[in-house]
Amino acid sequence: MSGMQPLLHDLAIALRAPTVVLSGRDGQLRPAGTQGVLHGDLRVLGEAVVTVNGREAEPIGFAEPGADRGEFTGLLRGIGDPGPDPTVWLRRHRTAGPRGMYEELELASSASAPVRCAVELTLSADFAPIEEIKGGDSREALPPVLDGSGVLWESGGLTSRVVAEGAEFSLQDGKVVARWTVDAPTRLHWSVSVTDEAPLFVPGAPVLATPEVRADDRRFAGFLNRSLADLTGLLLAEREHPDDVFAGAGAPWYLTLFGRDSLWAARLLLPVSVDLAAGTLRTLARSQGRKHDPATGEAPGKILHERRRADFKLRGMSLPAWYYGTVDATALWVCLLHDAWRWGLAEERVRELLPNLRAALTWITELADTDGDGFAEYLDETGRGLANQGWKDSRDAVRFADGRRAEPPVALSEVQGYQHEAVVRAADLLTALGEPADGLTDWAADLRTRFREKFWVNGFPALALDGAKTPVDALTSNIGHLLGTGLVDEAESATIAGHLLGPDLAAGYGLRTMSSTMDGYAPLSYHCGSVWPHDTAIVVNALSRAGHGPAAARLGAQLLTAAEAFGYRMPELYAGFSADDSPIPLPYGASCRPQAWSAASAVVLLQTFLGLQVDVPAGTITLSPPPSPIGAFEVRDLPVGNGTLSLALAADGSIRDLVLPQGFRQVP
């Protein structure tokens, strides 16, 4: 439907960043919705429809055996031997690559004699940018150019070329048709390749470890393995810095650098990759703000929100290609630097980033509070940017308990937690490196006092303060992000944990973004009632860090239940219906899949079920596993420092076997 964001929950997706292929589950790429081959925020092929003897195959099954692969099978009834049993069928074997897509068409046959078939592949391309696709708009196909070896389309310095081995190409009604006349059984091959004169990003080298995991609950290994494969498919790097790998946020809407998303993904994935953290930190450090610019949201020391190949314009919103409209990425960058150091980022690498750390701390302690009330807040000065600039960034995301929207400037509760943790962790890091950390602990102490005085309402922290400094009193998942940041004390943490585990928030498939008791709650709202796996994973990790391991494990088990329903390819978000409302979690139809920080939730579950914390500089490993929701399990070759950790756990959480990396000791 024109003007509405197209749904994609039921599409088949093959991905190897910066390319993503979206088709129907029959394998066809039709000129509608989100379908097509997308590369670097442009749809470089919008149609690839196969027919045999003038008819489409009747689909009977599809699979996504890997992040970059799709397998489709359809029947060709009426071709081959007479009788009720099909004797000819079509299989499409698809592989996405960083510069396009390759596909094999397998005409399979059990017929008694060779079957003559006319196979046609109809093609078109429109080079629509991602924001037009997301907005539900359509545009006319570009004129194709037949050049003897295939067909190509060109626009804006980018070329898309289709080659089909042995096919004859022709133009029909403005589209291209590649035609083979063959006898089944046979195999045919075609591909689309992209040449981009100035790509922002190139494929990232694999940097994620793949520890061996076995558990009584076999779902867990399936979830972890699929997530790591999807994450590898999302890896990107700047062309000028190919070794600095980061995770693109998600396919198809956000397959690019996003400060908050890429930082959280790297942080949640530290148990399987310090290199990803290092690449993410360095990439974002190179674009760290240097000046005040209301048009882009840039400020000295501020970390970038997103970077695209061109300006992003959608429904009255106009974001520049380099956009800094985020209130939390700067603190998250600091937290990642500290945590990466704890997990083994080499000291010389950390020291290289100290100027960026100092600049980020200046923004946090001096510039983030724009109105002098002692809290970090945001306000879109242009009227064309993001109205909300925390992770819940939709226009209606910040609501009071009665459903009213908060007026800006808005100070989010979790952002105060991130800021507090960033400053405290930075002080620890600087002190350990023999660098001055004057005033940081005092600043954090003052923030704790102010927060306790202004944010607590009705027995829990408010979602935010609005422009009038009124507490936005809705009960939301945001409060879970405060755990482990040091901003709340032990008793307050216990109170927050009690709210989080209630059935109004933790309803069976993860943590709702808003309590079902609030007037603004809706299970299909983007940020006011849906479930975001990364949000649940952050809270699971925070509960564990705050000493609530059993509660963390119980909440994490809800994510595993949801992951199974989505074939272990965890989407960006899904509907907030409870397990009593629906026997399976229901999709949010326009959700990205895969999404980096959602996939990273599998690693969070691994860390939580192990009760694992690592301090490489101190040479210590902490293991405090809770009773296991996945039964007995074992982990082999989990990277720690220059070695690996292996262990086996009983279902009650007791350690049955433990092999520490050389030079490390276990601490309580």
XYZ file of C-alpha atoms in Angstrom:
668
model
C 0.000 0.000 0.000
C 1.505 3.305 -1.092
C 2.646 5.626 1.673
C 2.857 2.893 4.321
C 6.017 1.204 5.513
C 6.102 -2.224 3.840
C 6.071 -5.322 6.006
C 8.895 -7.814 5.722
C 8.388 -10.328 8.521
C 7.380 -13.028 6.035
C 10.188 -12.426 3.526
C 13.201 -14.639 2.947
C 16.400 -12.724 3.688
C 19.971 -13.471 2.624
C 22.665 -11.077 3.730
C 26.338 -10.268 3.487
C 26.850 -6.613 4.284
C 26.550 -4.249 2.564
C 24.219 -6.436 0.428
C 20.862 -7.831 1.500
C 18.467 -9.846 -0.669
C 14.773 -9.874 0.219
C 12.311 -12.097 -1.602
C 9.083 -13.928 -1.134
C 9.289 -17.368 0.405
C 8.820 -18.716 -3.101
C 12.188 -17.209 -4.046
C 10.737 -14.621 -6.410
C 11.886 -11.015 -6.201
C 8.842 -8.996 -7.161
C 8.654 -5.251 -7.856
C 6.680 -4.518 -4.700
C 7.296 -3.602 -1.073
C 10.810 -4.176 0.211
C 11.721 -7.000 -2.154
C 14.894 -6.816 -4.192
C 18.661 -6.784 -3.935
C 19.743 -3.844 -1.782
C 23.321 -2.612 -1.640
C 24.522 0.330 0.417
C 21.014 1.771 0.944
C 20.020 1.449 -2.734
C 17.872 -1.210 -4.417
C 20.131 -2.313 -7.259
C 17.759 -5.038 -8.515
C 14.038 -4.753 -7.939
C 12.700 -7.755 -9.806
C 13.886 -11.291 -10.559
C 10.922 -13.526 -11.411
C 11.488 -17.030 -12.815
C 8.978 -18.919 -14.919
C 9.195 -22.321 -16.590
C 7.119 -22.839 -19.731
C 5.311 -19.617 -18.883
C 4.307 -20.602 -15.346
C 5.724 -19.937 -11.908
C 6.660 -22.886 -9.732
C 4.286 -23.692 -6.874
C 6.271 -23.228 -3.655
C 6.474 -26.108 -1.191
C 9.291 -24.954 1.075
C 12.169 -22.621 1.746
C 15.100 -22.489 4.138
C 17.716 -19.999 5.295
C 20.596 -22.386 6.067
C 23.038 -19.530 6.609
C 23.008 -15.787 6.977
C 23.962 -15.380 3.320
C 21.939 -18.214 1.812
C 18.426 -19.033 0.713
C 17.040 -22.310 -0.629
C 13.659 -22.470 -2.386
C 11.750 -25.417 -3.829
C 8.673 -25.250 -6.038
C 6.693 -27.796 -8.043
C 6.281 -27.631 -11.826
C 3.080 -29.615 -12.171
C 1.908 -30.181 -15.692
C 5.481 -30.651 -16.892
C 6.952 -34.145 -17.162
C 5.161 -37.454 -16.775
C 1.351 -37.480 -16.552
C -0.269 -38.488 -13.278
C -0.857 -37.033 -9.814
C 2.783 -37.117 -8.660
C 4.997 -34.174 -9.676
C 8.039 -35.278 -11.645
C 9.711 -31.903 -12.311
C 10.556 -29.269 -9.735
C 12.615 -26.123 -9.444
C 15.189 -25.372 -6.787
C 16.784 -21.950 -6.367
C 20.106 -21.888 -4.517
C 20.864 -18.278 -3.560
C 23.971 -16.742 -2.036
C 24.341 -13.086 -1.073
C 27.812 -11.584 -1.347
C 29.322 -8.251 -0.366
C 29.056 -7.030 -3.965
C 25.877 -8.689 -5.151
C 24.132 -12.044 -5.390
C 24.677 -15.384 -7.098
C 21.930 -17.878 -7.837
C 21.755 -21.377 -9.271
C 18.496 -22.554 -10.825
C 18.234 -26.315 -10.568
C 15.617 -27.940 -12.770
C 15.254 -31.349 -11.136
C 13.383 -34.209 -12.748
C 12.343 -37.781 -12.064
C 10.472 -37.961 -15.357
C 10.927 -40.997 -17.560
C 12.554 -38.922 -20.320
C 14.282 -35.524 -20.643
C 11.794 -32.659 -20.397
C 12.157 -29.655 -22.701
C 11.758 -26.391 -20.758
C 11.730 -22.688 -21.587
C 13.099 -20.925 -18.519
C 12.671 -17.159 -18.323
C 14.088 -14.704 -15.796
C 12.360 -11.299 -15.832
C 14.478 -8.441 -14.436
C 14.141 -4.760 -13.602
C 15.883 -2.225 -11.382
C 14.819 1.132 -9.960
C 17.763 2.139 -7.696
C 15.275 3.354 -5.079
C 16.962 4.656 -1.916
C 16.161 2.986 1.370
C 14.046 5.868 2.679
C 11.696 5.659 -0.342
C 11.325 1.936 0.166
C 10.709 2.406 3.892
C 8.146 5.097 3.143
C 6.160 2.762 0.894
C 6.867 4.857 -2.188
C 7.552 3.502 -5.658
C 9.390 4.769 -8.693
C 9.691 3.760 -12.326
C 12.286 1.232 -13.355
C 15.507 2.525 -14.865
C 16.162 1.900 -18.563
C 18.354 -1.190 -18.995
C 21.366 -1.463 -21.277
C 22.048 -4.748 -23.068
C 25.751 -5.101 -23.787
C 26.117 -8.585 -25.222
C 27.261 -10.341 -22.059
C 24.290 -9.350 -19.989
C 22.362 -6.283 -18.849
C 23.296 -3.305 -16.736
C 21.727 -0.315 -15.068
C 23.639 2.809 -14.056
C 22.848 5.759 -11.799
C 24.842 8.124 -9.615
C 28.181 6.415 -10.017
C 26.797 2.960 -9.259
C 26.394 0.128 -11.754
C 24.336 -3.029 -11.347
C 25.052 -5.824 -13.839
C 23.250 -9.127 -14.359
C 24.952 -12.000 -16.129
C 23.098 -15.208 -16.975
C 25.280 -17.951 -18.387
C 23.991 -19.298 -21.705
C 20.839 -17.166 -21.718
C 19.534 -14.956 -24.502
C 18.598 -11.424 -23.382
C 15.759 -9.339 -24.772
C 13.640 -6.332 -23.850
C 9.923 -6.782 -23.248
C 7.714 -3.896 -22.058
C 10.674 -2.038 -20.566
C 11.934 -5.048 -18.661
C 14.717 -7.481 -19.407
C 14.061 -11.164 -20.034
C 16.855 -13.725 -19.911
C 15.766 -16.957 -21.639
C 17.155 -20.466 -21.659
C 15.792 -23.441 -23.636
C 17.045 -26.572 -21.902
C 16.232 -30.159 -21.065
C 15.574 -31.044 -17.437
C 17.379 -32.075 -15.339
C 19.890 -29.244 -15.642
C 21.440 -26.360 -13.712
C 21.479 -22.712 -14.788
C 23.403 -19.834 -13.252
C 22.914 -16.101 -13.009
C 24.246 -13.309 -10.838
C 23.958 -9.621 -10.099
C 27.114 -7.664 -9.257
C 27.518 -4.090 -8.106
C 30.253 -1.591 -8.889
C 30.237 1.423 -6.580
C 32.701 4.217 -7.289
C 32.662 5.557 -3.717
C 31.295 3.053 -1.213
C 31.158 4.255 2.360
C 31.607 0.812 3.763
C 33.071 -2.492 2.646
C 32.689 -6.013 4.053
C 34.196 -6.476 7.469
C 36.560 -9.368 8.117
C 35.183 -12.040 10.471
C 36.181 -11.175 14.042
C 33.754 -13.219 16.145
C 34.847 -16.352 17.975
C 32.551 -19.364 17.732
C 32.814 -21.256 21.013
C 31.441 -24.768 21.105
C 28.331 -24.993 23.262
C 26.318 -28.060 24.179
C 23.296 -27.977 26.454
C 20.468 -30.228 27.544
C 18.187 -27.655 25.958
C 19.321 -27.896 22.337
C 17.600 -24.661 21.425
C 20.382 -22.691 23.045
C 23.175 -23.862 20.738
C 20.921 -23.258 17.743
C 20.229 -19.712 18.878
C 23.881 -18.937 19.577
C 25.214 -20.403 16.340
C 22.603 -18.718 14.168
C 23.144 -15.389 15.884
C 26.916 -15.480 15.378
C 26.402 -16.322 11.697
C 23.964 -13.432 11.260
C 26.322 -11.069 13.057
C 29.163 -12.042 10.750
C 26.875 -11.162 7.845
C 26.360 -7.685 9.318
C 30.053 -6.792 9.684
C 31.314 -3.689 7.899
C 34.376 -1.441 7.816
C 35.273 1.909 6.303
C 37.004 1.540 2.960
C 40.012 3.510 4.212
C 40.219 1.461 7.432
C 39.337 -2.141 6.524
C 40.738 -3.578 9.763
C 38.414 -1.545 11.984
C 35.377 -3.784 11.838
C 31.990 -2.828 13.301
C 28.470 -4.217 13.104
C 25.950 -2.584 10.812
C 22.793 -2.082 12.837
C 20.331 -4.244 10.894
C 18.862 -5.280 7.562
C 17.379 -3.728 5.598
C 16.595 -0.339 7.151
C 19.781 0.235 9.133
C 22.584 -1.596 7.347
C 25.143 1.082 8.130
C 27.082 2.596 11.024
C 24.850 3.534 13.967
C 26.624 4.847 17.038
C 24.262 3.503 19.685
C 23.463 0.221 17.940
C 27.010 -0.582 16.914
C 28.297 0.273 20.393
C 25.736 -1.864 22.179
C 26.322 -4.760 19.795
C 30.075 -4.589 20.404
C 29.589 -4.324 24.161
C 27.211 -7.276 24.359
C 29.579 -9.313 22.169
C 32.740 -8.770 24.226
C 32.760 -12.433 25.362
C 33.354 -13.459 21.729
C 35.297 -10.493 20.316
C 37.452 -7.706 21.669
C 38.468 -6.872 18.084
C 34.905 -5.846 17.229
C 34.917 -3.452 20.185
C 38.255 -2.010 19.090
C 37.077 -1.459 15.519
C 33.825 0.124 16.662
C 35.612 2.461 19.077
C 38.158 3.600 16.500
C 35.613 4.047 13.711
C 33.410 6.250 15.875
C 36.396 8.128 17.304
C 37.323 9.272 13.796
C 33.924 10.948 13.417
C 33.712 12.340 16.962
C 32.221 15.824 17.032
C 34.517 18.841 16.914
C 32.180 21.818 16.602
C 28.671 22.980 17.412
C 26.321 22.498 14.457
C 22.550 22.500 15.133
C 21.848 21.244 11.602
C 23.614 17.929 12.237
C 23.468 17.848 16.055
C 27.250 17.813 16.195
C 28.975 19.058 19.350
C 32.574 18.815 20.562
C 33.263 15.343 21.937
C 29.898 13.920 20.868
C 29.682 10.500 19.226
C 27.892 10.081 15.895
C 24.375 8.675 15.675
C 24.344 7.412 12.083
C 26.196 7.720 8.806
C 24.664 7.067 5.401
C 25.662 7.577 1.783
C 23.183 10.453 1.437
C 20.677 12.493 3.428
C 17.757 10.474 4.773
C 14.356 12.092 4.173
C 11.157 10.443 5.353
C 7.746 11.823 6.399
C 8.871 15.329 7.282
C 12.119 14.126 8.799
C 15.387 15.086 7.122
C 18.564 13.659 8.587
C 21.946 14.635 7.158
C 24.223 11.857 5.959
C 26.374 12.456 9.054
C 23.957 12.872 11.951
C 24.712 13.300 15.659
C 21.159 13.274 17.062
C 21.753 10.882 19.953
C 21.951 11.643 23.658
C 23.417 8.311 24.756
C 26.062 7.170 22.270
C 28.830 9.268 23.842
C 28.468 7.682 27.275
C 28.120 4.245 25.684
C 31.400 4.820 23.799
C 33.150 5.498 27.112
C 31.585 2.427 28.729
C 32.672 0.257 25.806
C 36.242 1.538 26.023
C 36.400 0.606 29.711
C 34.759 -2.776 29.220
C 36.958 -3.614 26.213
C 40.021 -2.838 28.354
C 38.702 -5.194 31.039
C 38.185 -7.911 28.410
C 41.710 -7.539 27.074
C 42.040 -4.576 24.705
C 45.770 -3.884 24.715
C 46.906 -0.925 26.812
C 48.598 0.779 23.882
C 45.317 0.632 21.958
C 43.485 2.120 24.917
C 46.028 4.926 25.260
C 45.608 5.841 21.596
C 41.974 6.645 22.373
C 42.557 8.710 25.528
C 42.188 12.065 23.686
C 38.793 10.875 22.451
C 37.933 9.743 25.961
C 38.776 13.186 27.352
C 36.653 14.859 24.687
C 33.729 12.511 25.407
C 33.982 13.219 29.139
C 33.873 16.954 28.456
C 30.663 16.510 26.485
C 29.166 14.339 29.248
C 30.064 16.556 32.194
C 29.782 20.007 30.596
C 27.772 20.009 27.360
C 25.083 17.308 27.632
C 23.154 19.353 30.217
C 21.842 22.082 27.938
C 19.599 23.890 30.454
C 21.638 23.670 33.654
C 19.346 21.385 35.668
C 22.096 18.808 36.246
C 20.791 16.164 33.831
C 21.584 15.270 30.231
C 18.707 16.100 27.913
C 17.999 16.423 24.200
C 16.084 18.783 21.956
C 15.895 18.687 18.180
C 16.643 22.296 17.281
C 15.886 21.907 13.573
C 12.363 20.487 13.713
C 13.443 18.022 11.003
C 15.493 15.590 13.057
C 14.652 12.958 15.628
C 12.193 14.295 18.181
C 13.385 11.650 20.656
C 17.075 10.841 20.808
C 17.394 7.928 23.214
C 17.144 4.352 22.037
C 13.360 4.722 21.999
C 13.454 7.345 19.282
C 9.965 7.278 17.743
C 7.867 10.427 18.136
C 5.482 8.922 20.693
C 8.045 6.926 22.681
C 8.178 9.087 25.823
C 4.760 9.066 27.497
C 3.261 9.638 30.894
C 1.292 6.892 32.645
C -1.925 8.485 31.328
C -0.658 8.322 27.751
C 0.282 11.987 27.252
C 3.462 12.649 25.310
C 6.309 14.388 27.084
C 7.299 17.790 25.737
C 10.993 18.545 25.161
C 13.669 18.976 26.249
C 13.615 15.461 27.670
C 16.027 13.927 30.192
C 15.799 10.128 30.041
C 16.391 8.037 33.142
C 18.643 5.439 31.508
C 20.816 8.151 29.982
C 21.618 9.419 33.467
C 22.631 5.858 34.297
C 24.862 5.607 31.235
C 26.465 8.945 32.070
C 27.095 7.921 35.670
C 28.606 4.597 34.658
C 30.734 6.240 31.961
C 32.244 8.751 34.372
C 32.902 6.164 37.102
C 34.397 3.663 34.659
C 36.503 6.362 33.050
C 37.868 7.324 36.463
C 38.783 3.678 37.117
C 40.468 3.357 33.720
C 42.403 6.609 33.929
C 43.579 5.860 37.447
C 44.755 2.385 36.423
C 46.754 3.936 33.572
C 48.313 6.538 35.857
C 46.348 9.357 34.222
C 44.590 12.191 36.093
C 40.908 11.665 36.878
C 40.272 14.795 38.922
C 36.650 15.592 39.751
C 35.048 12.613 38.059
C 33.982 10.708 41.160
C 32.595 13.905 42.716
C 30.572 14.605 39.570
C 29.139 11.077 39.702
C 28.261 11.416 43.412
C 26.390 14.658 42.746
C 24.448 12.991 39.933
C 23.400 10.152 42.246
C 21.972 12.649 44.712
C 20.123 14.673 42.070
C 18.690 11.559 40.428
C 17.349 10.163 43.698
C 15.669 13.478 44.457
C 14.081 14.130 41.050
C 13.397 10.837 39.274
C 11.845 8.472 41.786
C 8.012 8.422 41.633
C 5.454 5.835 42.760
C 8.190 3.496 43.969
C 10.267 3.352 40.787
C 12.353 5.708 38.629
C 10.395 7.795 36.144
C 10.950 7.237 32.457
C 12.200 10.822 32.099
C 11.830 14.446 33.088
C 9.970 16.552 30.561
C 10.687 20.141 29.582
C 8.897 21.442 32.669
C 10.998 19.053 34.849
C 7.935 16.976 35.615
C 8.671 13.249 36.099
C 7.272 11.201 33.222
C 5.693 8.608 35.465
C 5.215 5.653 33.100
C 6.628 2.284 34.151
C 8.901 1.120 31.338
C 11.803 -1.185 30.606
C 14.153 1.816 30.669
C 14.584 1.466 34.420
C 16.285 -1.889 33.910
C 19.176 -0.123 32.190
C 19.984 1.599 35.495
C 21.022 -1.649 37.151
C 24.763 -2.110 37.369
C 25.495 1.510 36.463
C 26.064 2.541 40.085
C 23.383 5.216 39.890
C 21.027 3.204 42.120
C 21.979 1.459 45.354
C 21.442 -2.180 46.302
C 17.992 -1.666 47.821
C 16.839 0.439 44.867
C 18.174 -2.208 42.487
C 16.108 -4.861 44.258
C 13.001 -2.684 43.949
C 13.606 -2.152 40.233
C 14.222 -5.867 39.693
C 10.867 -6.623 41.328
C 9.060 -4.338 38.891
C 10.894 -5.758 35.875
C 9.961 -9.360 36.613
C 6.251 -8.605 37.063
C 3.820 -10.054 34.484
C 2.934 -6.580 33.195
C 6.510 -6.202 31.865
C 7.947 -9.736 31.604
C 4.979 -11.434 29.995
C 6.542 -14.635 28.638
C 8.549 -13.674 25.553
C 10.865 -11.012 26.953
C 10.560 -7.585 28.469
C 7.846 -5.239 27.245
C 9.024 -1.710 26.579
C 6.085 -0.380 28.604
C 4.011 -1.946 31.356
C 0.614 -3.188 30.230
C -0.904 -1.228 33.139
C -0.046 2.110 31.506
C -2.613 3.961 29.396
C -0.055 4.437 26.620
C 0.587 0.695 26.330
C -0.123 -1.058 23.028
C 1.375 -4.448 22.100
C 2.022 -3.356 18.502
C 3.513 0.026 19.394
C 7.098 0.454 18.220
C 8.330 1.587 21.640
C 5.345 1.533 24.011
C 4.557 -2.124 24.538
C 6.523 -4.184 22.043
C 9.460 -6.422 23.008
C 12.976 -5.556 21.810
C 15.401 -8.462 22.300
C 18.389 -6.173 22.839
C 16.471 -4.256 25.510
C 15.679 -7.489 27.313
C 19.297 -8.633 26.901
C 20.665 -5.395 28.354
C 18.386 -5.809 31.353
C 19.318 -9.492 31.694
C 22.982 -8.492 31.744
C 22.278 -5.636 34.155
C 20.347 -7.897 36.536
C 23.251 -10.307 36.531
C 25.825 -7.564 37.158
C 23.688 -6.222 40.004
C 23.683 -9.587 41.760
C 20.275 -10.865 40.620
C 21.559 -13.893 38.700
C 18.518 -16.180 39.109
C 16.141 -13.401 38.013
C 18.400 -12.654 35.049
C 18.368 -16.311 34.026
C 14.572 -16.518 34.232
C 14.142 -13.444 32.069
C 16.779 -14.698 29.640
C 14.886 -17.963 29.258
C 11.945 -15.962 27.908
C 14.194 -14.676 25.113
C 15.165 -18.225 24.226
C 11.491 -19.149 23.892
C 10.986 -16.238 21.520
C 14.104 -17.040 19.519
C 12.865 -20.546 18.768
C 9.639 -19.135 17.316
C 11.617 -16.898 14.934
C 13.846 -19.702 13.696
C 16.651 -18.326 15.924
C 17.024 -15.296 13.618
C 16.017 -12.760 16.230
C 14.239 -9.707 14.760
C 14.642 -6.082 15.747
C 11.443 -6.279 17.792
C 8.183 -8.183 18.023
C 4.721 -7.646 19.446
C 4.233 -7.407 23.198
C 1.389 -9.905 23.481
C 1.791 -12.137 26.508
C 2.178 -15.908 26.465
C -1.435 -16.030 27.680
C -2.566 -13.912 24.712
C -0.747 -15.933 22.053
C 0.932 -19.366 22.069
C 3.798 -17.918 20.028
C 5.360 -14.450 19.898
C 3.820 -12.442 17.060
C 5.967 -10.387 14.690
C 6.149 -6.653 14.332
C 5.755 -6.705 10.573
C 8.238 -3.999 9.565
C 10.992 -5.188 11.887
C 14.579 -5.584 10.668
C 15.824 -9.154 10.543
C 18.581 -9.810 11.419
C 19.433 -6.951 13.771
C 22.904 -6.804 15.310
C 22.050 -6.052 18.905
C 19.145 -8.515 18.812
C 21.446 -11.279 17.591
C 23.949 -10.281 20.280
C 21.351 -11.234 22.913
C 22.374 -14.882 22.437
C 25.865 -14.081 23.713
C 24.352 -12.195 26.655
C 22.449 -15.355 27.597
C 25.671 -17.351 27.444
C 27.458 -14.883 29.713
C 24.487 -14.729 32.094
C 24.042 -18.494 32.376
C 27.769 -18.719 33.175
C 27.676 -15.799 35.616
C 30.858 -14.692 33.854
C 32.896 -11.542 34.414
C 36.456 -11.064 33.178
C 39.246 -8.694 34.221
C 42.199 -9.333 31.931
C 44.459 -6.621 33.446
C 43.983 -8.221 36.880
C 44.159 -11.770 35.488
C 40.868 -12.777 37.116
C 37.739 -14.606 36.003
C 34.529 -14.561 38.036
C 32.055 -17.401 37.638
C 28.795 -17.277 39.590
C 26.329 -19.294 37.523
C 22.671 -19.330 38.625
C 20.524 -22.455 38.403
C 20.490 -23.129 34.676
C 17.292 -22.696 32.667
C 18.869 -24.769 29.859
C 19.880 -27.741 32.011
C 23.442 -28.978 32.177
C 25.713 -27.404 29.583
C 29.313 -27.009 28.588
C 31.302 -24.352 26.787
C 34.597 -24.910 25.008
C 37.110 -22.379 23.696
C 35.563 -19.118 24.857
C 38.271 -16.496 24.224
C 39.754 -14.737 27.238
C 42.921 -12.676 26.849
C 45.410 -14.701 24.815
C 43.821 -18.010 25.761
C 40.458 -19.706 26.066
C 38.076 -20.721 28.829
C 36.318 -24.080 28.918
C 33.914 -25.357 31.539
C 30.940 -27.589 32.211
C 28.010 -26.778 34.488
C 25.388 -28.945 36.131
C 21.757 -27.908 35.948
C 21.924 -26.524 39.484
C 24.701 -24.131 38.421
C 27.552 -26.021 40.057
C 30.824 -26.154 38.134
C 31.804 -29.701 37.165
C 34.791 -29.001 34.963
C 36.911 -25.890 34.539
C 39.967 -25.098 32.419
C 41.186 -21.530 32.894
C 43.393 -19.750 30.376
C 47.028 -19.625 31.360
C 47.839 -16.832 33.802
C 44.266 -16.410 35.108
C 42.760 -17.287 38.451
C 39.141 -17.728 39.475
C 37.769 -15.321 42.065
C 34.418 -15.446 43.928
